[in-house]
CSV table of C-alpha atoms in Angstrom, one decimal:
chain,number,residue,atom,x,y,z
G,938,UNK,CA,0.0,0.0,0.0
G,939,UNK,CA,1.2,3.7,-1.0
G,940,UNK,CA,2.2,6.6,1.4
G,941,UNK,CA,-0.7,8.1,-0.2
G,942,UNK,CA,-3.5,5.5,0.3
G,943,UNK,CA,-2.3,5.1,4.0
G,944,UNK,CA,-2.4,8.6,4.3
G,945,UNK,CA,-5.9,8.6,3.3
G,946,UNK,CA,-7.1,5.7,5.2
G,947,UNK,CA,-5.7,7.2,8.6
G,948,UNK,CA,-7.6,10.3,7.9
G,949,UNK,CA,-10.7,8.7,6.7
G,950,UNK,CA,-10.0,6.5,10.5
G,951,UNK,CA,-9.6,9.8,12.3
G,952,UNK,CA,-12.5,11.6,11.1
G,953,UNK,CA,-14.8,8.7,11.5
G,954,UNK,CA,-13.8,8.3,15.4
G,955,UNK,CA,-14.7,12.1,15.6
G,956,UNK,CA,-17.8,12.1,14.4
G,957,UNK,CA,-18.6,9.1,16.5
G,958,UNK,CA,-17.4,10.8,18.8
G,959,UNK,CA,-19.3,14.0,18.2
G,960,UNK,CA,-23.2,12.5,17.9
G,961,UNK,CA,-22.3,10.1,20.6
G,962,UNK,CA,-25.2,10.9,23.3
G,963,UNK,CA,-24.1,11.7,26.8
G,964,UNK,CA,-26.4,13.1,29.4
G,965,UNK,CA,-25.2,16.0,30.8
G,966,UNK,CA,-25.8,19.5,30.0
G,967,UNK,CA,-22.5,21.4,31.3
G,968,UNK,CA,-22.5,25.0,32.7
G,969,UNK,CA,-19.2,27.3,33.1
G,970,UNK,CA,-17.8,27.6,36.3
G,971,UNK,CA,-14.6,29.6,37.3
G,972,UNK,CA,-12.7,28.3,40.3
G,973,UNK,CA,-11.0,30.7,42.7
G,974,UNK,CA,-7.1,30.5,42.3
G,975,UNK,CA,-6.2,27.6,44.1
G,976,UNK,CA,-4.1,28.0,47.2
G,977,UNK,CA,-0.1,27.5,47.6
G,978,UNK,CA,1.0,24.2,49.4
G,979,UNK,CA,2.0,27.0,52.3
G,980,UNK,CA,1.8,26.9,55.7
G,981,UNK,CA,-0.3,23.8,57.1
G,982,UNK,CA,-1.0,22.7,53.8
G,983,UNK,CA,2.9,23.1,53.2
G,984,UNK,CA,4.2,20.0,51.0
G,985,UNK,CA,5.6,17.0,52.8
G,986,UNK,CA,5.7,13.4,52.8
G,987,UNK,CA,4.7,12.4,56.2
G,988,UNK,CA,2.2,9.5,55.2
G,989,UNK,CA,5.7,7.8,53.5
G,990,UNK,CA,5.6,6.7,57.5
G,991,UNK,CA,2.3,5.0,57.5
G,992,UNK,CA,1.4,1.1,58.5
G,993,UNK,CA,-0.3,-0.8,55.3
G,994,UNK,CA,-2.9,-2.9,56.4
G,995,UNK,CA,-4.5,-5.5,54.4
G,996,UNK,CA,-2.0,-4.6,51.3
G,997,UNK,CA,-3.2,-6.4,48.3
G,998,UNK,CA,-6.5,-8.1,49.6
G,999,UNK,CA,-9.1,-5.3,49.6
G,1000,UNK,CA,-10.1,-3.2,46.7
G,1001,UNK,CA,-11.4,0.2,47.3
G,1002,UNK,CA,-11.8,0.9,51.1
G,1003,UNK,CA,-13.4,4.2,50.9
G,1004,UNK,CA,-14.1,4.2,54.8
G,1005,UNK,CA,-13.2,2.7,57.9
G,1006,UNK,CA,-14.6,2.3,61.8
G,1007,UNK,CA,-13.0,0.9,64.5
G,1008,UNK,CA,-15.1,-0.8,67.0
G,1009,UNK,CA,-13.9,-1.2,70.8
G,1010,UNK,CA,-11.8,-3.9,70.5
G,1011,UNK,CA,-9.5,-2.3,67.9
G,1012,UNK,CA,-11.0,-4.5,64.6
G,1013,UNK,CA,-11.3,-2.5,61.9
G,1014,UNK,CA,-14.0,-2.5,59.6
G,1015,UNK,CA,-14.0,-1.2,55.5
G,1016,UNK,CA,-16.1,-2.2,52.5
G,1017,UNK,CA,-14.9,-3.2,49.0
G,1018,UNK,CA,-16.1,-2.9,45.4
G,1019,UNK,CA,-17.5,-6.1,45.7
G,1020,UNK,CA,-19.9,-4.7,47.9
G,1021,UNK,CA,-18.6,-6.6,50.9
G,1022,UNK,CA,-18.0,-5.5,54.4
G,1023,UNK,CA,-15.3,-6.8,55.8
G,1024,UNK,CA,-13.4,-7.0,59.4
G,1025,UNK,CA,-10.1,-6.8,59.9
G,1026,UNK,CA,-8.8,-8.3,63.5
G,1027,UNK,CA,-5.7,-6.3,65.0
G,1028,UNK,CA,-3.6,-9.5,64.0
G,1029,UNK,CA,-4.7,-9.1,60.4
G,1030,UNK,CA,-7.3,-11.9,60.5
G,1031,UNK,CA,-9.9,-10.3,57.5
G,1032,UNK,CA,-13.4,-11.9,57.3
G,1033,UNK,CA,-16.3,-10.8,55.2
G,1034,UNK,CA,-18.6,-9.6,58.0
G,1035,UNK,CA,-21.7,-8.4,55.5
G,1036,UNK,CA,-22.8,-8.3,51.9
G,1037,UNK,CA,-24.8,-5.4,50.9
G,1038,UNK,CA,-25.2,-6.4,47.1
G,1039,UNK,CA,-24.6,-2.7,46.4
G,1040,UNK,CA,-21.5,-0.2,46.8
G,1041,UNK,CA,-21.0,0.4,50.8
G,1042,UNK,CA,-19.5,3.5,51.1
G,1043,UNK,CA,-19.7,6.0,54.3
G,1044,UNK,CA,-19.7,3.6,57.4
G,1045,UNK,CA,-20.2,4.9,61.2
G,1046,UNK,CA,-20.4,1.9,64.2
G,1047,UNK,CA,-22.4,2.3,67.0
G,1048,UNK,CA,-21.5,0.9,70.5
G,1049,UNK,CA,-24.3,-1.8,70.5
G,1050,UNK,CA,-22.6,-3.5,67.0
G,1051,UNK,CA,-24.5,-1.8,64.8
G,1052,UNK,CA,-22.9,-0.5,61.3
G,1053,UNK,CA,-25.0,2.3,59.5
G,1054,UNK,CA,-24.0,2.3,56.2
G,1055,UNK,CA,-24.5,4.8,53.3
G,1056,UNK,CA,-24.5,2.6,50.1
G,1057,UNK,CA,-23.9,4.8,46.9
G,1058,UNK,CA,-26.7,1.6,45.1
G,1059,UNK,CA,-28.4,0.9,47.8
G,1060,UNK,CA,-29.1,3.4,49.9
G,1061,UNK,CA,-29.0,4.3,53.7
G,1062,UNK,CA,-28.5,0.7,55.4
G,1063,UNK,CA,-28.4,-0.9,59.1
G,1064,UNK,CA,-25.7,-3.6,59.3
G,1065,UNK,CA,-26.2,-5.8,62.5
G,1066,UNK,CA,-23.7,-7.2,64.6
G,1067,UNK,CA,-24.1,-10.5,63.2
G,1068,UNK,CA,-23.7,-8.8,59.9
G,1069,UNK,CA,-27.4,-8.7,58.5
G,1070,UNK,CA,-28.6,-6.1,56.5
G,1071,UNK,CA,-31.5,-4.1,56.5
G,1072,UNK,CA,-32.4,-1.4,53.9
G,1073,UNK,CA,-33.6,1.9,56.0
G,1074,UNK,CA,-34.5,4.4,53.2
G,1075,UNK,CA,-34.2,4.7,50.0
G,1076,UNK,CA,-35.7,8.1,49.1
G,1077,UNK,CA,-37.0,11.2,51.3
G,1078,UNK,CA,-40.2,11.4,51.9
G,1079,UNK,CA,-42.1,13.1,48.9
G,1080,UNK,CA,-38.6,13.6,47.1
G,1081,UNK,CA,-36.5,11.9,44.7
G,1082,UNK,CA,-34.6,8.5,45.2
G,1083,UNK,CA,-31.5,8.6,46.2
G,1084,UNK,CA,-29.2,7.8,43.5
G,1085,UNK,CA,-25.9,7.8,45.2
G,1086,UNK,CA,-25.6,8.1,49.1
G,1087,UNK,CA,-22.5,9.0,50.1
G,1088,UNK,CA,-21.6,9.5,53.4
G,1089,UNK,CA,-23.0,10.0,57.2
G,1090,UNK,CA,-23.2,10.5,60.8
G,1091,UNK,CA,-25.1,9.5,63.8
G,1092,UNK,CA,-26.2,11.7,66.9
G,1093,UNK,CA,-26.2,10.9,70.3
G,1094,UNK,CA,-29.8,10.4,69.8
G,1095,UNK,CA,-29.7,7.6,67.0
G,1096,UNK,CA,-30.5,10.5,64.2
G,1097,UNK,CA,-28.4,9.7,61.0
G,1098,UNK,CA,-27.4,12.7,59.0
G,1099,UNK,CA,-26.2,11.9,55.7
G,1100,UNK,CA,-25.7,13.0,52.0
G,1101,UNK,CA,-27.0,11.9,48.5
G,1102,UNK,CA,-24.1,13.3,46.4
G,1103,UNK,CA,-25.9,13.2,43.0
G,1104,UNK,CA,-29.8,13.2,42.2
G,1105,UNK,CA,-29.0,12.7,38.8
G,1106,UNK,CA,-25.7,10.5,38.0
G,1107,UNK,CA,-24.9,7.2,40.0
G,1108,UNK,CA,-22.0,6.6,41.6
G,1109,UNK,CA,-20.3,4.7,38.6
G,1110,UNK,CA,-21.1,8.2,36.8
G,1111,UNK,CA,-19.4,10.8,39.3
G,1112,UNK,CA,-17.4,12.0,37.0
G,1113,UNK,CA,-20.2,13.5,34.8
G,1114,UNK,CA,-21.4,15.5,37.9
G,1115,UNK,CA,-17.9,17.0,38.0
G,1116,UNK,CA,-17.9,18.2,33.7
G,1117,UNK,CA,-21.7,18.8,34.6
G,1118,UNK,CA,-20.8,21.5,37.3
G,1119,UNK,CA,-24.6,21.7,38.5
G,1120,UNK,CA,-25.7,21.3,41.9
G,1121,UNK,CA,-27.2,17.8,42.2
G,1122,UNK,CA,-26.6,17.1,45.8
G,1123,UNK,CA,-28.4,16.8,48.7
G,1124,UNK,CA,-28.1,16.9,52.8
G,1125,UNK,CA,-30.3,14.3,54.6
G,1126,UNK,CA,-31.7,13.3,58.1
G,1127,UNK,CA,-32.9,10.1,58.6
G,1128,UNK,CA,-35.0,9.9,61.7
G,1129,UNK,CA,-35.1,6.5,63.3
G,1130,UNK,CA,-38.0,6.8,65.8
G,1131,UNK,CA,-40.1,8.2,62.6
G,1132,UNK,CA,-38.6,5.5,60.3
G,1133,UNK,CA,-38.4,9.0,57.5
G,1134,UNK,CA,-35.6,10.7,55.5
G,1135,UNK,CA,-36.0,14.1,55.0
G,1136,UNK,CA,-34.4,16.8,53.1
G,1137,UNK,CA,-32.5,19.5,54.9
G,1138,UNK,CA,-30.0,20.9,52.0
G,1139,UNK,CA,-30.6,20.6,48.3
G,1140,UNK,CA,-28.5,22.3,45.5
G,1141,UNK,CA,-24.6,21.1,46.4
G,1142,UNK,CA,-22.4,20.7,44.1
G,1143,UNK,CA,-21.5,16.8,45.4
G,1144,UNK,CA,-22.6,16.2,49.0
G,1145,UNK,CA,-20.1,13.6,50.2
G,1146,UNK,CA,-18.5,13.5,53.3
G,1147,UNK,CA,-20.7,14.7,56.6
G,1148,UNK,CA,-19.6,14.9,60.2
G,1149,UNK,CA,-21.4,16.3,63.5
G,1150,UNK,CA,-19.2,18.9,65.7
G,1151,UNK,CA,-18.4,18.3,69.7
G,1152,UNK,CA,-21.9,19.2,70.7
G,1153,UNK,CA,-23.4,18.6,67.8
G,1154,UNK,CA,-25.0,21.4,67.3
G,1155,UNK,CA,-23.8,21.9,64.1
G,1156,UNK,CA,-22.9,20.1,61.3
G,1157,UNK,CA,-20.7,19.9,57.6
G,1158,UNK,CA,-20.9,18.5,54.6
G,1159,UNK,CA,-18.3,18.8,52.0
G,1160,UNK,CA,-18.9,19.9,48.2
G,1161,UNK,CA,-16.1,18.3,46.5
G,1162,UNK,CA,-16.3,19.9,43.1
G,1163,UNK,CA,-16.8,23.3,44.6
G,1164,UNK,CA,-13.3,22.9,46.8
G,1165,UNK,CA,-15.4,24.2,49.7
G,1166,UNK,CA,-17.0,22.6,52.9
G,1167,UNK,CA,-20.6,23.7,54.3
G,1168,UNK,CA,-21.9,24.1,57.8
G,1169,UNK,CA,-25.7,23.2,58.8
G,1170,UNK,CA,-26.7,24.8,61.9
G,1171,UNK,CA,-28.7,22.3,64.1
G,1172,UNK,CA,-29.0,24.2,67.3
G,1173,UNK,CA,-28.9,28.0,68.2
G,1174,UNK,CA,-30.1,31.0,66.6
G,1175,UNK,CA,-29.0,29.8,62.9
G,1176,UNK,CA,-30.8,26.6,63.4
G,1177,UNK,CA,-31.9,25.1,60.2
G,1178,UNK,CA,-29.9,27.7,58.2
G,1179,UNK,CA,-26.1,26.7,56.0
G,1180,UNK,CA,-23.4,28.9,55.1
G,1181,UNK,CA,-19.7,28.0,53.5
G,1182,UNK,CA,-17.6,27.5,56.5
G,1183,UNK,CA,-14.1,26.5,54.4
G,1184,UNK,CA,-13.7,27.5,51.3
G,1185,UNK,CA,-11.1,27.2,47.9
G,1186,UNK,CA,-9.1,24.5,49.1
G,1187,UNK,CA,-6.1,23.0,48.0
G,1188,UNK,CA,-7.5,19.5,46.6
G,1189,UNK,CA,-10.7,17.8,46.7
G,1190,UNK,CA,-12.8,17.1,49.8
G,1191,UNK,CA,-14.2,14.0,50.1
G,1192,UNK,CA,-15.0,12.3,53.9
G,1193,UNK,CA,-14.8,14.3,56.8
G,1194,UNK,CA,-14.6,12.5,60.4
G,1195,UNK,CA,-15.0,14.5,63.6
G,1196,UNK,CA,-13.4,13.3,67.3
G,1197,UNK,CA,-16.3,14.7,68.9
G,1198,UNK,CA,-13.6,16.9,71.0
G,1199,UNK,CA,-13.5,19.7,68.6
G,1200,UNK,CA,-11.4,18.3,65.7
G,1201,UNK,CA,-12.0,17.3,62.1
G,1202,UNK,CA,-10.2,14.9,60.0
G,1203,UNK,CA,-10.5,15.7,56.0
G,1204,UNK,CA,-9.4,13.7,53.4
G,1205,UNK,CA,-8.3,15.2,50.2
G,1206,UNK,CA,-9.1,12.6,47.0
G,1207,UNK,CA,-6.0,14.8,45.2
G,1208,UNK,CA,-4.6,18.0,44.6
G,1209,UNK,CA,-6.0,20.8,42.3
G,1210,UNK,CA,-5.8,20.5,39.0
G,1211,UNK,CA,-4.9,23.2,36.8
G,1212,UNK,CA,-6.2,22.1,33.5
G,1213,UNK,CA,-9.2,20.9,34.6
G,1214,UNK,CA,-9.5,24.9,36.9
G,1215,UNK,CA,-8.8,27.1,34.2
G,1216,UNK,CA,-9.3,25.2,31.0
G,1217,UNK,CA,-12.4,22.4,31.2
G,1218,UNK,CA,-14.4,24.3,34.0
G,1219,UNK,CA,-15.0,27.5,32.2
G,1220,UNK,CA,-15.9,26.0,29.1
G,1221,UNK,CA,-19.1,24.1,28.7
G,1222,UNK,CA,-18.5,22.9,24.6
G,1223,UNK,CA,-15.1,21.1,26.2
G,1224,UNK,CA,-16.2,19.4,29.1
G,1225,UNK,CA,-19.2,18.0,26.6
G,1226,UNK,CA,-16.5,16.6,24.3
G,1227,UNK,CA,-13.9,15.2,27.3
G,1228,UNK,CA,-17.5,13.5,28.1
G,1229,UNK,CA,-18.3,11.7,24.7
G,1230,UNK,CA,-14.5,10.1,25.2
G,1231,UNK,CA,-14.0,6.7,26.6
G,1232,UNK,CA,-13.2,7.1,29.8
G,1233,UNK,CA,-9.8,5.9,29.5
G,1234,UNK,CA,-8.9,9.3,27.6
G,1235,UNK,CA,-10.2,11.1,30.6
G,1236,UNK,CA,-7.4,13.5,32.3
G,1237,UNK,CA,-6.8,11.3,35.4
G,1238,UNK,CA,-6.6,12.8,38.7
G,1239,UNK,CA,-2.7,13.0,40.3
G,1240,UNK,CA,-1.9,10.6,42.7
G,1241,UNK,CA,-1.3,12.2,46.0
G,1242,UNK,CA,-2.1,11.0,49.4
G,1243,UNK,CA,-3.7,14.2,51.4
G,1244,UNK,CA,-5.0,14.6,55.0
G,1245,UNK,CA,-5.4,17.5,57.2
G,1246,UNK,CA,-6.7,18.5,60.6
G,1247,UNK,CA,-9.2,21.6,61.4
G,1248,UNK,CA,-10.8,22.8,64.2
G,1249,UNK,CA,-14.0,23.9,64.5
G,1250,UNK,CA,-13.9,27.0,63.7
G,1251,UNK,CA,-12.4,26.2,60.6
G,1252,UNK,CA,-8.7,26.7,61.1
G,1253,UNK,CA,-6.3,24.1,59.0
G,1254,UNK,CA,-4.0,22.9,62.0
G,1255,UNK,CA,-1.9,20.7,59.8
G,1256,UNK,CA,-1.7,18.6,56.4
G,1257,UNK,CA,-0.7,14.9,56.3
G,1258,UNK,CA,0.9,14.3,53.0
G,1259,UNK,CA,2.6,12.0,50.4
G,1260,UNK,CA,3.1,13.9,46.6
G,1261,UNK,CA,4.4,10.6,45.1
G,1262,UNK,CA,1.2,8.5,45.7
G,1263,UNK,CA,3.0,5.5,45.7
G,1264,UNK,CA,2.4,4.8,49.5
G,1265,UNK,CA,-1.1,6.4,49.8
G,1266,UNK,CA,-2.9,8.3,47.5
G,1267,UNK,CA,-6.5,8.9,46.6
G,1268,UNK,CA,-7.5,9.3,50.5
G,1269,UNK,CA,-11.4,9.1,50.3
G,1270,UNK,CA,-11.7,9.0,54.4
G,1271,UNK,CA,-9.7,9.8,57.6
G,1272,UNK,CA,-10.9,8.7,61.0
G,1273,UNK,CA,-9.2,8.7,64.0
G,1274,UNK,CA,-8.5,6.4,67.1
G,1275,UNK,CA,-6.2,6.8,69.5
G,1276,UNK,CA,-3.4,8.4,68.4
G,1277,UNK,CA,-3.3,7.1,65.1
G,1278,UNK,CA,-5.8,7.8,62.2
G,1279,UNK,CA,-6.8,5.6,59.8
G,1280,UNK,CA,-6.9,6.7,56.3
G,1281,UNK,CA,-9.2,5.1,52.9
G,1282,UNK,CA,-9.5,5.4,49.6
G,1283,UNK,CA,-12.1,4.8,47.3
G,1284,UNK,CA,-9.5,2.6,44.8
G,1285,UNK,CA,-6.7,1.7,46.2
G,1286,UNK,CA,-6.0,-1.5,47.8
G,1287,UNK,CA,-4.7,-0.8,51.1
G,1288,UNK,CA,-5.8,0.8,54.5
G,1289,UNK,CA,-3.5,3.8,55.9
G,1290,UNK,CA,-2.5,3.9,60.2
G,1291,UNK,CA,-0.6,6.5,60.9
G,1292,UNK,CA,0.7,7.4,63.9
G,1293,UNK,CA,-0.1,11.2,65.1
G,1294,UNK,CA,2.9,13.5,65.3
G,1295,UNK,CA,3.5,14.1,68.9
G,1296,UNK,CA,1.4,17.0,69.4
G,1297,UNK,CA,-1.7,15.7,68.5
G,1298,UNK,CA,-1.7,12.9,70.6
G,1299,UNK,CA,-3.3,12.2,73.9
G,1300,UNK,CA,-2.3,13.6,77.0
């Protein structure tokens, strides 16, 4: 075959795969959005590679441990994509404790046994101690299904607080929330005594992670494509009323944790990304086309593991880092115990315990 004929046929190829591409139906209708200037790696966020230090647990034989608990006698317990939940003894014994037949995500134990878990298929679920499921709500009442719950919490008095980050895209399509840059996402109380979910923030940009302060009279939910994290007012004055309590930070929030002594734990899924700031965001024909792509074309995300530490008045204490990602990286959750916090990801195949810098551990 001549230069020319090859020639041809490769541009004949080419523009074939674009229109494909082009007509190629995808359901999202993007908007423009301009993101803030992301922050320097200065001061508690300052760069450093403190995670390089962490203990792996369960290397190799769990995939995608997006959370963790520990119950009281220091056995761990994290999901999979397989949609099993699994316990891991403090000698390393792993044991499937629970099968949800869905995607168990957010996980919070409760000292009778209990595992309330939000399940990005399945919804918001009750795991017993002898690892039986039971399905607790599936939509509010009068609203939409849920379509991808995300993440919770649980009050002193059994409420569960917890967030539906998409109404429109599951949770195998979270990546068309992000080109879509429309708020989807929703804040939700499940009330235990009334057996109801109802709504008490609609319009975020990705609910995901949701944790209750010291006295609980307030609470957050992070918007991870907005960089930002929100603050629902439970008690007091601004009682049933939200406003941004952190703002333009330096990766993506995902879980939050809180110690319940005036601490939270956030994990950052990655840095910021440049191209995807100043380039995709602000133009809606782009992130369209990134869309119609296989997914494998799709920019992927840096690996980077990222932690930090706030207080409650919103105050970045320190950063827990490691810029290679080859230890950690992708951190979907951080929770502590002890002195150590334990530290997930959403698809990797290891579970972080790192010891607390002196500091930060207890007196």
């Amino acid at each position: 075959m001549n230069q020319k004929r090859v020639l041809l046929l490769t541009i004949t190829i080419l523009l074939s795969a674009i229109i494909v591409i082009a007509i190629r139906p995808v359901s999202i209708d993007p908007v423009a959005y301009f993101p803030p200037e992301a922050p320097e790696l200065i001061g508690p966020y300052l760069k450093n590679s403190s995670l390089n230090s962490a203990e792996l647990i369960a290397l190799g034989k769990i995939h995608g441990p997006e959370d963790i608990e520990i119950d009281e006698h220091g056995n761990l317990y994290s999901a999979s994509s397989d949609g099993k939940i699994y316990k891991i003894s403090q000698d390393g014994e792993m044991i499937a404790h629970a099968l949800t037949g869905g995607r168990p995500l957010g996980l919070k134990y409760q000292p009778d046994g209990t595992l309330f878990v939000a399940d990005g298929i399945k919804g918001l679920l009750k795991v017993s101690r002898k690892g039986g499921v039971e399905i607790l709500s599936t939509a509010p009442e009068g609203g939409e299904p849920f379509l991808f719950v995300n993440d919770l919490d649980v009050s002193s008095d059994g409420t569960v607080y917890f967030s539906d980050a998409s109404s429109k895209f599951r949770s195998e399509e979270y990546l068309y929330d992000l080109m879509e840059g429309v708020p989807h996402g929703r804040l939700m109380k499940y009330d235990p005594r009334e057996k109801r979910s109802t709504v008490l923030v609609k319009d975020l940009f990705f609910a995901n992670g949701v944790a209750l302060s010291a006295n609980e009279d307030f609470l957050l939910v992070n918007e991870t494509y907005k960089y930002r994290i929100h603050r629902y007012w439970l008690k007091g004055p601004k009682a049933g009323t939200s406003e941004v309590w952190v703002e333009n930070l330096p990766g993506f929030p995902d879980n939050i944790s809180s110690d319940r002594k005036g601490h939270f734990y956030l994990a950052l899924f990655t840095v910021r990304d440049s191209f995807l700031d100043k380039f995709l965001h602000p133009r809606p024909w782009a992130k369209l086309l990134i869309a119609k792509l296989p997914k494998f074309l799709w920019p992927k995300p840096e690996p980077y593991g990222f932690a930090a530490l706030f207080d409650e008045e919103g105050h970045c204490l320190v950063s827990f880092q490691e810029p290679t990602g080859e230890h950690l990286k992708e951190i979907t959750s951080v929770k502590r115990n002890g002195n150590f916090i334990y530290l997930g990801s959403l698809h990797n195949d290891r579970i972080g315990k790192f010891l607390l810098p002196e500091s930060f551990r207890e007196k």
